[in-house]
XYZ file of C-alpha atoms in Angstrom:
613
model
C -25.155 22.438 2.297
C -26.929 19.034 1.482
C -26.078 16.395 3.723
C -24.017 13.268 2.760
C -24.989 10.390 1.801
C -23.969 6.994 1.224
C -23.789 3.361 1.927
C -20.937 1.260 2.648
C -18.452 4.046 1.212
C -17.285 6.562 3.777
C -14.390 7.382 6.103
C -14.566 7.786 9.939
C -11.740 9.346 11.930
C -11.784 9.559 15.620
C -9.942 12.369 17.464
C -8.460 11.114 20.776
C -6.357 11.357 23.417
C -3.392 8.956 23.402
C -4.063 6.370 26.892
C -7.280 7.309 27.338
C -8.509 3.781 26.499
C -9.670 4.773 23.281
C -8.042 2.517 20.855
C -9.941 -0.658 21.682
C -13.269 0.714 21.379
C -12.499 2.645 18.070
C -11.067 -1.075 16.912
C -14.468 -2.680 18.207
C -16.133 0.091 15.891
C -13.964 -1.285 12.500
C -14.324 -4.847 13.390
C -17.785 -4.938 13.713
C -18.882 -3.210 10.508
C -16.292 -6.050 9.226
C -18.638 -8.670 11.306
C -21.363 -7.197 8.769
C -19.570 -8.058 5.295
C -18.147 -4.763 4.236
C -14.403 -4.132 3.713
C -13.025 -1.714 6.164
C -9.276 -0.527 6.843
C -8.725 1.120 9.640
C -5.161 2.875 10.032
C -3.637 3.974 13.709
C -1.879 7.278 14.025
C -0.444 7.617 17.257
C 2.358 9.558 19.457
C 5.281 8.164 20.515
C 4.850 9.141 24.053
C 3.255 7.417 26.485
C 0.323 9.287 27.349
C -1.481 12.657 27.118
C -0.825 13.504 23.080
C -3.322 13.406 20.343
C -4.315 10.199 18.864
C -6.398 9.198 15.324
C -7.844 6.328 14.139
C -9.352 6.341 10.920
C -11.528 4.001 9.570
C -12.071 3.707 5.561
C -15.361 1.542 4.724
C -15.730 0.739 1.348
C -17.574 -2.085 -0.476
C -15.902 -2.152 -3.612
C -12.832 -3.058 -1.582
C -10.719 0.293 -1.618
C -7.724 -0.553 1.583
C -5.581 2.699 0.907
C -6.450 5.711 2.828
C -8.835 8.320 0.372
C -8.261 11.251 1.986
C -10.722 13.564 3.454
C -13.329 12.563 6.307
C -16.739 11.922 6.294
C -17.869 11.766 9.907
C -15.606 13.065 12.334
C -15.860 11.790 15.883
C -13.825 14.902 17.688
C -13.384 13.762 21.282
C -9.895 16.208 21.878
C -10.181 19.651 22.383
C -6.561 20.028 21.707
C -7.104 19.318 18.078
C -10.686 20.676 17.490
C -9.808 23.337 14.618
C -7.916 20.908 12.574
C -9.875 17.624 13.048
C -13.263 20.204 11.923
C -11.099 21.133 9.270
C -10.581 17.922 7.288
C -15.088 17.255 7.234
C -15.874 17.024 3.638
C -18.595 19.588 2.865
C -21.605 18.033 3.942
C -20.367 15.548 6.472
C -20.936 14.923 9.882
C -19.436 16.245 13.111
C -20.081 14.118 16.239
C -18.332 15.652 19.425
C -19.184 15.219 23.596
C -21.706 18.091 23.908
C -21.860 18.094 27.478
C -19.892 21.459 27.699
C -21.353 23.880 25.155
C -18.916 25.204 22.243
C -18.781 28.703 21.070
C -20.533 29.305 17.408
C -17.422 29.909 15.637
C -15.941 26.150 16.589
C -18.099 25.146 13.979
C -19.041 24.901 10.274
C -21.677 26.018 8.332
C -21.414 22.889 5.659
C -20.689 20.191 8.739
C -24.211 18.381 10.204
C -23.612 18.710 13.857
C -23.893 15.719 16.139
C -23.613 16.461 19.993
C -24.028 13.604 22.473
C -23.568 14.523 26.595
C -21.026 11.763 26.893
C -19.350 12.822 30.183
C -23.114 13.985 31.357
C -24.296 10.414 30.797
C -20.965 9.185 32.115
C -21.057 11.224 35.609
C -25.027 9.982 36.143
C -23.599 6.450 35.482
C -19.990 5.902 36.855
C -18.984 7.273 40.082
C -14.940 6.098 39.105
C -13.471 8.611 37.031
C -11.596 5.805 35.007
C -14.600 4.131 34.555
C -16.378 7.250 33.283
C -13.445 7.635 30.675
C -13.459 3.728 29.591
C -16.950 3.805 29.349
C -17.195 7.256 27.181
C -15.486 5.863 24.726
C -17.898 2.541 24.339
C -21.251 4.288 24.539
C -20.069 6.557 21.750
C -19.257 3.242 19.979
C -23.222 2.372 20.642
C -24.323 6.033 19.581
C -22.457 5.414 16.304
C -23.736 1.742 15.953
C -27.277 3.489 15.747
C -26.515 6.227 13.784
C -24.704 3.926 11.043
C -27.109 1.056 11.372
C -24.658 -1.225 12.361
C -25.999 -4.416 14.090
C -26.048 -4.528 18.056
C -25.457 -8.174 18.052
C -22.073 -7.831 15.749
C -20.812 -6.152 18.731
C -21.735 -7.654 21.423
C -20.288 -10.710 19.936
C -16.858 -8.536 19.884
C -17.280 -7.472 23.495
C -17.564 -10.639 24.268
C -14.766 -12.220 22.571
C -12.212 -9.427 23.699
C -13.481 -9.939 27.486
C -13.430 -14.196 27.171
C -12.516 -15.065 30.482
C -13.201 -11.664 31.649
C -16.770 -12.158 32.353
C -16.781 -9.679 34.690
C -16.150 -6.777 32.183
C -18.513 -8.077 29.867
C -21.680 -6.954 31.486
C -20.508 -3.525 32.005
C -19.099 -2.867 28.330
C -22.555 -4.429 27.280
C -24.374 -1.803 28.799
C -22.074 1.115 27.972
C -22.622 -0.225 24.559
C -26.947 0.005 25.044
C -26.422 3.213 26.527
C -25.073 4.781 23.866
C -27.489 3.088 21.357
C -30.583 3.915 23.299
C -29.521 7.852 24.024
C -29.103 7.907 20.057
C -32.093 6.361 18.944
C -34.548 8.556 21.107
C -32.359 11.970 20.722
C -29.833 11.840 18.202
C -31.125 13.096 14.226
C -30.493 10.357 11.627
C -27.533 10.822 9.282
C -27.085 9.784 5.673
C -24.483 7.533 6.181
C -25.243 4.040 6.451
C -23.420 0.507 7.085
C -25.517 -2.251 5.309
C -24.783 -5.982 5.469
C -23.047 -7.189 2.768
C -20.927 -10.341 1.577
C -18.142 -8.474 0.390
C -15.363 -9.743 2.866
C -15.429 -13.037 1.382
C -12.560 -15.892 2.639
C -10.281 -12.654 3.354
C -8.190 -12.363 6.494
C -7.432 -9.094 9.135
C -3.846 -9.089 9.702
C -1.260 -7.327 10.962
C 1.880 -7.197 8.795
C 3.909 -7.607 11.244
C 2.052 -10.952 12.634
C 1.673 -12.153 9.481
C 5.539 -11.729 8.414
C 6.812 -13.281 11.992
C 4.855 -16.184 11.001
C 6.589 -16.482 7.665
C 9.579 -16.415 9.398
C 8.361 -19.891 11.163
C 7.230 -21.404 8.162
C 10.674 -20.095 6.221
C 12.457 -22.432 8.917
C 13.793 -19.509 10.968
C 14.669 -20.799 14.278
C 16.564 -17.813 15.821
C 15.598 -14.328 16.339
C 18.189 -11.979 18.041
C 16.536 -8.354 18.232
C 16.594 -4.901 20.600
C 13.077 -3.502 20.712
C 12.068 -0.248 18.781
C 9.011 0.670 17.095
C 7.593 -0.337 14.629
C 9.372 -3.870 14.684
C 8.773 -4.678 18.323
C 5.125 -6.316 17.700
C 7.260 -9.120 14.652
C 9.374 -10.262 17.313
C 7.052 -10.924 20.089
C 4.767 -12.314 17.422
C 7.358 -14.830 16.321
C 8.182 -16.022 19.938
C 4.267 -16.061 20.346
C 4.155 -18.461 17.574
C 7.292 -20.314 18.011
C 5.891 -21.251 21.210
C 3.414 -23.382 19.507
C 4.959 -24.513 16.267
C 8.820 -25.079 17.626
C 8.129 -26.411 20.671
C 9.128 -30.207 21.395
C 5.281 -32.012 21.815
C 7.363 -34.830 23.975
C 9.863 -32.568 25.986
C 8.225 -29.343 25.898
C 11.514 -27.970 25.345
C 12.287 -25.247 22.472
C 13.641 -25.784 19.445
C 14.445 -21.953 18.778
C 16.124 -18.840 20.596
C 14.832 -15.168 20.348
C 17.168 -13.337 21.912
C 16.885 -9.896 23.332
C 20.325 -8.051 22.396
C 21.976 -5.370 24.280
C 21.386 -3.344 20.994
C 21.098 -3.505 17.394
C 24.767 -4.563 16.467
C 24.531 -7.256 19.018
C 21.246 -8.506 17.372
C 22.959 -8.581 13.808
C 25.987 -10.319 15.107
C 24.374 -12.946 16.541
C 21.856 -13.442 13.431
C 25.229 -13.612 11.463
C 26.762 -15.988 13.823
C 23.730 -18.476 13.634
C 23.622 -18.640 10.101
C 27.387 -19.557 9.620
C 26.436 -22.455 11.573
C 23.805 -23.364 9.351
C 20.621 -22.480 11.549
C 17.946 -19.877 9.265
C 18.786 -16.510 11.419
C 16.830 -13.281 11.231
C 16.663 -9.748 12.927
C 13.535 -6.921 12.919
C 14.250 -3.436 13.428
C 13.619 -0.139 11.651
C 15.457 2.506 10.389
C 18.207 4.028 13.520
C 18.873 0.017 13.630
C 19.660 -0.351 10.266
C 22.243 2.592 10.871
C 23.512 0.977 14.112
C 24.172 -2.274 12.279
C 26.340 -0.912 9.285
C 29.605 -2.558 10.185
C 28.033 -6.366 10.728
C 25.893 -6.232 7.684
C 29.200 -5.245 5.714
C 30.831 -8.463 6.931
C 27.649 -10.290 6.150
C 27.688 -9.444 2.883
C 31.861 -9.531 2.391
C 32.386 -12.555 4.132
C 28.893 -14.123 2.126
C 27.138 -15.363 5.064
C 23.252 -15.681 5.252
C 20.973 -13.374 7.031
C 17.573 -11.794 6.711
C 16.991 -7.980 8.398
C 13.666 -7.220 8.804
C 13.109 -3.142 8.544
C 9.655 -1.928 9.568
C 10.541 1.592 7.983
C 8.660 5.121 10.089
C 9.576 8.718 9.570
C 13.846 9.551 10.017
C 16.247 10.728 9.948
C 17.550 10.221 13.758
C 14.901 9.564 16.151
C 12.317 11.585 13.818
C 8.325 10.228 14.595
C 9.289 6.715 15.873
C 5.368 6.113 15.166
C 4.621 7.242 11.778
C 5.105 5.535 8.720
C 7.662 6.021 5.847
C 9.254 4.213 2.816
C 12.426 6.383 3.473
C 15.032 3.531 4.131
C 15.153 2.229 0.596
C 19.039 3.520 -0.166
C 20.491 2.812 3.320
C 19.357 -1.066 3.040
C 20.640 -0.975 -0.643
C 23.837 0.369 0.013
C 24.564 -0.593 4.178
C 27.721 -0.501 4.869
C 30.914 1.401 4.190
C 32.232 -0.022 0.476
C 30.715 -0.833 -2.417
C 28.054 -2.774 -0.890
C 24.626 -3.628 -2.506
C 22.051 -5.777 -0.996
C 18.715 -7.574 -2.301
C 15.795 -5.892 -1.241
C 12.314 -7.082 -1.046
C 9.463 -4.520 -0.784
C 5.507 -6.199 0.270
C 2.194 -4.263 -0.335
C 0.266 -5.887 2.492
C -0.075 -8.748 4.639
C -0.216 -11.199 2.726
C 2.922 -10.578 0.693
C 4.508 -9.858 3.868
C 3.857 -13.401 5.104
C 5.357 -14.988 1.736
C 8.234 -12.720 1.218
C 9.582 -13.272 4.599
C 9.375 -16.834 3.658
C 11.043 -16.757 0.882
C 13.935 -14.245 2.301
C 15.618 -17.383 4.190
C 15.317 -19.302 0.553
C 17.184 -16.437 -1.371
C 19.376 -15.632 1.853
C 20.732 -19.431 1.944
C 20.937 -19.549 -2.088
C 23.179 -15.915 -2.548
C 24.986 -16.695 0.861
C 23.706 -12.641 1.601
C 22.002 -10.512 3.806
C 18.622 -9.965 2.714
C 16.001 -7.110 3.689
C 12.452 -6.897 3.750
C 11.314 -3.654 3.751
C 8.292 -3.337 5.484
C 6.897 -0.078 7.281
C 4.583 1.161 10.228
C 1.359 1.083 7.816
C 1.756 -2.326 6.799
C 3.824 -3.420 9.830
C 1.095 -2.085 12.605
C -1.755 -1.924 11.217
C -4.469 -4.742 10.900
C -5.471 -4.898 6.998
C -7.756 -7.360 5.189
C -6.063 -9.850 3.077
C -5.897 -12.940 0.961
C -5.558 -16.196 2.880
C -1.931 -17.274 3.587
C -0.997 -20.259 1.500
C 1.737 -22.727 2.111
C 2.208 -25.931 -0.021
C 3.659 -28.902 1.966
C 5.338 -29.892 -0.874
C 7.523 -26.804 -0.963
C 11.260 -27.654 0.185
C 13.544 -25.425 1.893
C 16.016 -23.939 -0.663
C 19.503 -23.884 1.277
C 21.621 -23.165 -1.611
C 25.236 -24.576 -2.625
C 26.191 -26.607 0.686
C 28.617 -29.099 0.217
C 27.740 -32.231 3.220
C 30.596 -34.346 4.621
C 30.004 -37.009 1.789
C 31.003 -34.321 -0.718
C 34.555 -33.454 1.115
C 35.397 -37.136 1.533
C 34.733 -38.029 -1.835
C 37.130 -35.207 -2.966
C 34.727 -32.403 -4.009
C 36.543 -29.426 -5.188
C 36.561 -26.946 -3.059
C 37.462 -23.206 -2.507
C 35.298 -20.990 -0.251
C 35.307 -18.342 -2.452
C 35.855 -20.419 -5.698
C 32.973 -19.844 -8.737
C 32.877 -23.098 -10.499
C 29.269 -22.155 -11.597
C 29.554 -18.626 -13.241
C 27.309 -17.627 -11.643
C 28.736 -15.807 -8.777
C 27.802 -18.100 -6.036
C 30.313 -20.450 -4.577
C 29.808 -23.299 -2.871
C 30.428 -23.329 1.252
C 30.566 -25.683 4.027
C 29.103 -25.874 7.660
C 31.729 -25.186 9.880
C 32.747 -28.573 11.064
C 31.202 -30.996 8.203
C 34.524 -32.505 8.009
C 37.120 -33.160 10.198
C 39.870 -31.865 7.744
C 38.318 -30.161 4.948
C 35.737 -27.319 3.986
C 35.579 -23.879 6.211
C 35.698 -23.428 9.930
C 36.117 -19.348 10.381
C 35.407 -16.793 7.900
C 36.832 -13.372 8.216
C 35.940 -10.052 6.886
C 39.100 -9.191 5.293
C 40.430 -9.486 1.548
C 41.106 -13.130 0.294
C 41.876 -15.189 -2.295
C 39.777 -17.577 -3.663
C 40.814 -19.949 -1.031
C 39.918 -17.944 1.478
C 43.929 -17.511 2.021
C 44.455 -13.952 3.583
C 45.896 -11.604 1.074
C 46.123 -7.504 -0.045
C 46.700 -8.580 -3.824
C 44.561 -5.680 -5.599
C 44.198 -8.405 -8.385
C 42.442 -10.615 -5.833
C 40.812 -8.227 -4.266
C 39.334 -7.382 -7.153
C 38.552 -10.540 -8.840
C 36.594 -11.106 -5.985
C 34.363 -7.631 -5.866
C 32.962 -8.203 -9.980
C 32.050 -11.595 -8.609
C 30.019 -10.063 -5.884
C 28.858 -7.961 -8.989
C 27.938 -11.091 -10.914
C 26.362 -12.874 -8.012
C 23.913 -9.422 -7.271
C 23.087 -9.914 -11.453
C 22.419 -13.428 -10.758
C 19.735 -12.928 -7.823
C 17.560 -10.919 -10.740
C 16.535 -14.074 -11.914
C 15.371 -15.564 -8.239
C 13.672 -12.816 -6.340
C 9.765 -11.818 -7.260
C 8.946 -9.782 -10.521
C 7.191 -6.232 -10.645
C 3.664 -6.339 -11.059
C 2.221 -4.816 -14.522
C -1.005 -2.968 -15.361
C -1.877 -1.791 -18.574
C -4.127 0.946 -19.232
C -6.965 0.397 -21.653
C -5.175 1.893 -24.982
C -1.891 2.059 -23.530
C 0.377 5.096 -22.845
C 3.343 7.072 -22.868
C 2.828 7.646 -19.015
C 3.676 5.557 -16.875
C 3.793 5.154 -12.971
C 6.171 3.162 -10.743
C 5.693 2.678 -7.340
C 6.167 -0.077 -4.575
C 5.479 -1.261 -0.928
C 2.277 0.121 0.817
C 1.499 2.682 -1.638
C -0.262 0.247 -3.640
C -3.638 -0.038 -1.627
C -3.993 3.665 -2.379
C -2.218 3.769 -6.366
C -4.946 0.716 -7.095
C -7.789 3.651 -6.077
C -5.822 6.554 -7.707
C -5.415 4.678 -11.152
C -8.789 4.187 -11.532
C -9.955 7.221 -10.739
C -7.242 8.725 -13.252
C -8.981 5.898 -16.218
C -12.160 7.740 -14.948
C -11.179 11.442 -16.239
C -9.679 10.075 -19.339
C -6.015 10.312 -18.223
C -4.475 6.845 -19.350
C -1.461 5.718 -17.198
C 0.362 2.569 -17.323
C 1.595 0.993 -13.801
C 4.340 -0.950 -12.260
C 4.915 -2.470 -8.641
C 8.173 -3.027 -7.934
C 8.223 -5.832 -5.986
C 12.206 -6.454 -5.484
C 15.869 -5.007 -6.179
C 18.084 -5.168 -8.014
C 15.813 -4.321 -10.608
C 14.284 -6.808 -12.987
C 15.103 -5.525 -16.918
C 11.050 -5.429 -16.820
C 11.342 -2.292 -15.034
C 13.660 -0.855 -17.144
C 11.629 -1.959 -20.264
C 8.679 -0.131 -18.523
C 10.795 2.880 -18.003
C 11.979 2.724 -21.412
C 8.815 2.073 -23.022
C 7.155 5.827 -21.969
C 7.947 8.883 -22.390
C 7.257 9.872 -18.990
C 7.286 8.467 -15.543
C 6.117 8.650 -12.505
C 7.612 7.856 -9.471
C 5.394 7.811 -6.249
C 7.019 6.869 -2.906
C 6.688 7.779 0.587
C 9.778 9.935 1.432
C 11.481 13.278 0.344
C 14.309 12.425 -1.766
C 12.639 9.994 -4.113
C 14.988 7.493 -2.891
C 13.714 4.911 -5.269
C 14.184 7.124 -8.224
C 17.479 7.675 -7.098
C 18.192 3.996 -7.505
C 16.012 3.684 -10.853
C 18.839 6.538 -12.368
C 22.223 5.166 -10.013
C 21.134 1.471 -11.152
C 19.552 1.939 -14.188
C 21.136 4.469 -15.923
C 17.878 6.196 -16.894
C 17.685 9.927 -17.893
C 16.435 12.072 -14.138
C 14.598 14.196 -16.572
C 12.490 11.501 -17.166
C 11.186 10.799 -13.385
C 9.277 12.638 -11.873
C 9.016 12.470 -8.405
C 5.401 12.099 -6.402
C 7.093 12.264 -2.809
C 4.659 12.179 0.183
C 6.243 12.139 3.735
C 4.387 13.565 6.617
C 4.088 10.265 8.244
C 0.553 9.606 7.586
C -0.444 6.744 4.384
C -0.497 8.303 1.351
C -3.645 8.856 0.152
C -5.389 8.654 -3.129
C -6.415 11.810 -3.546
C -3.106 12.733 -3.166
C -1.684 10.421 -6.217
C -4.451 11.519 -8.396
C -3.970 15.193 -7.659
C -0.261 14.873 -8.007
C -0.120 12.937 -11.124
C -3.336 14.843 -12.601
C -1.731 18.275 -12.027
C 1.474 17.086 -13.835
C -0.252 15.812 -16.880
C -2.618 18.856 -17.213
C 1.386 20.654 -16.868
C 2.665 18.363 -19.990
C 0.165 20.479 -22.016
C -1.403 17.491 -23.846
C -4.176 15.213 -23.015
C -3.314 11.996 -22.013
C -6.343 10.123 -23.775
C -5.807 11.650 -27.291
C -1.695 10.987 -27.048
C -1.979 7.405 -26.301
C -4.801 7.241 -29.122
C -2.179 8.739 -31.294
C 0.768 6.386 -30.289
C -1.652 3.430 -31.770
């Protein structure tokens, strides 16, 4: 089998051992071909224990720019015996195997179409290290340095990493430093070269590495959130330490040094929503993270939230359910329990980010749509956006943009004689106008409640009331179609009457998939949803094609479920492409999915759509 080649377009997956140190010097390794210009996107898969279970970390390089996982491996660096059949497995024909060669492996461990790489790691470790945790730390940088030679990355990127992670820590520096020249000299004078090679390049550009859930924390500050109440789980642990991390600088008094925001730990996840729901009747911009058991735990608050119309954002960072499932791998599976939480006709505005970026902008702009629909709103996030690092447009932020708090009537308002009625539509639109509890002395609202009311907010079981006030709920969720962001288009060449819908972090890997599709011939249109309810755009899209995809990250095709609930549209005209093993979707995976299913249609995309025109 030839060997494979290429430059600047490969995937790298290390096989580890979860706490054995690993994950900083496989990070080192994606950074610094970063350092050199080329796009990488490295992706985490880890346990949910503490210690002693396999770990991955996969690293995508790609020039043109590709951040969705592609599926398959290039150069595998298999460093846990545990998982040696199955990481050997995944090698594309041709590729490379590097693995610690210091205890030989039988024949049959290995492939006849793999290029074998072995490197005495714990040999060279043992000569050099006399502590075993040093000789375990240290493994896992000189097989960064082997690798550096091997790929041609540049010694100097690195070291300029080392040194950054160990600032102040100049006594680690030296040592990591010559773990790292270990490894590079041991490859150089014994290792075989390999056809896979990192050049420089320029293709970075102004783009940012972010973590989504860094980068949506610090939305939150510049949304005007000044309370947090949360109770750690993963994946949503990492937004609320970020936020206090950078509340700390932004929201904290330059004369006093005294805070100007609370993030408060909760005894659990009820508690957390309470107290965001509490904080935003008072007027401050209140928000919670949590993922999916949370958003169960929380049911009974978010129903008064929405009932009794008070603000609040809920921040999901979605991994794999139901129950406690794989706390630490990723899944777009709570799309219906956000749309739907709580007992009652409930339905809630959802917001679903590709990357980064979005996530930065949408959690902005929850507090804006939160304060204006007097609502809970969710951002649904999830592990492979929410905890993984992922290059990115800048973040923007006008100064000129002003806080959008909605239909607030100030003490001015009451004493001139303002009409008022908490629950009162004089805009039909759906959205009444409210009060801060205590704006005046004698008028406007000082305790909601989550019973049924009158427009007055006067207690009352009238079904004619009750019901009066449920189709302007109705009328207010119609109304928030016009505020919240649009789906995201894209046309095929000639058109077609396939389509594919999709949303959240899928979209690094549909972006790949589509054009590999345009590549074979097989035209199919595209829409992002970026927000629910749905925008008639979607419904137009669905409308417009005879057939349609539906690719998501879960098993029931929970978003199709709401494109036929909400939309009324025909199931027979969805089809589901459902991945949910609680790795990223690749896309190989899309393209296979949606190929097969084409090539089942009996007709050739290309000629159809030539047809339709």
């Amino acid at each position: 089998m030839k060997p494979l080649v290429a430059v600047n377009d490969f995937v790298v997956k290390f096989a580890n051992v979860n706490g054995s140190g690993s994950a900083s010097a496989n990070t080192l390794f994606a950074k610094s071909i970063l350092r050199m210009g080329v796009p990488v996107s490295p992706r985490n898969i880890f346990p949910s224990n503490i210690q002693g279970l396999p770990t991955w970390y996969e690293v995508r390089v790609s020039e043109r720019g590709w951040l969705g996982r592609r599926g398959g491996v290039d150069l595998m660096v298999a460093m846990n015996p545990q998982t040696w059949d199955k990481d050997v497995a995944e090698i594309e024909p041709g590729g490379y195997l590097f693995y610690d060669s210091t205890k030989p492996m039988p024949a049959a461990k290995f492939r006849d179409d793999v290029q074998v790489i072995g490197m005495p790691l714990m040999e060279i470790c043992s000569a050099t290290y006399e502590d075993p945790r040093q000789r375990q730390l240290f493994k896992n940088i000189i097989y960064v340095g082997a690798l550096s030679t091997l790929l041609g990355i540049d010694a100097a990127a690195v070291e300029k990493l080392i040194g950054e992670q160990y600032k102040g820590k100049e006594k680690l520096l030296e040592p990591n430093v010559r773990a790292l020249h270990l490894g590079r000299d041991y490859a150089r004078d014994h290792l075989p070269a390999i056809g896979l090679e990192v050049r420089a390049s320029d293709r970075v550009g102004k783009r940012i590495f972010l973590e989504g859930n860094n980068a949506a924390a610090l939305g939150c500050v510049y949304g005007g959130a000044t309370v947090a109440a949360w109770y750690p789980i993963t994946p949503s642990s990492s937004m609320a330490e970020a936020f206090g991390k950078h509340c700390r600088k932004y929201r904290t008094d330059p004369a006093t040094g005294k805070a100007r925001y609370a993030v408060v730990q909760a005894e659990d996840e009820l508690a957390s929503i309470g107290m965001v729901i509490g904080a935003a009747w008072n007027g401050a911009r209140a928000f919670t993270c949590t993922s999916g058991p949370g958003i169960s735990l929380m049911q009974e608050f978010i129903g008064l939230a929405y009932f009794a119309e008070i603000p609040a954002v809920i921040f999901d960072v979605q991994r794999a359910g139901p129950s406690t499932g794989m706390p630490t791998r990723t899944q777009q599976a709570d799309v219906l329990s956000c749309a739907y939480a709580s007992h009652g006709d409930t339905k809630h505005v959802l917001l679903f980010p590709e990357d980064p970026k979005e996530g930065f902008e949408m959690a902005a702009m929850a507090f804006d749509f939160a304060d204006r629909l007097q609502t809970p709103i969710f951002v649904l996030l999830d592990l492979d956006i929410g905890m993984n690092e992922r290059l990115c447009e800048p973040l923007a932020w006008s100064d000129d943009r002003r806080y959008d708090r909605g239909k607030v009537l100030s003490y001015a308002d009451l004493e001139a004689g303002k009409r008022f009625g908490r629950y009162l539509d004089l805009d039909a639109d759906g959205i009444t106008w409210r009060t801060y509890p205590g704006a005046h002395p004698k008028r406007g609202s000082f305790f909601t409640r989550g019973t049924s009311r009158d427009r007055y907010a006067r207690y009352t079981e009238e079904g004619s009331a009750y019901v009066d006030n449920m189709q302007r709920l109705l009328k207010k969720f119609e109304t928030a179609k016009d505020l919240i962001p649009k789906p995201v288009a894209r046309v095929a060449g000639k058109g077609s009457r396939f389509g594919v819908i999709y949303y959240g972090s899928t979209s690094a890997a549909m972006d790949e998939a589509l054009e590999s599709l345009e590549a074979e011939a097989m035209q199919v249109d595209a829409l992002r949803i970026r927000a629910f309810p749905f925008h008639d755009e979607v419904l137009d899209f669905a409308n417009a094609h005879d057939h349609v995809f539906v690719v998501e990250q879960n098993r029931d095709g929970q978003l199709r479920t709401l494109l036929v609930a909400e939309g009324m549209l025909h199931p027979e005209k969805l089809t589901p492409v459902l991945h949910y093993d609680g790795t990223p979707i690749t896309a190989r995976f899309i393209h296979q999915q949606i190929a097969s299913r084409l090539s089942a249609f009996n007709v050739s995309p290309l000629k159809k759509s030539a047809a339709a025109d």
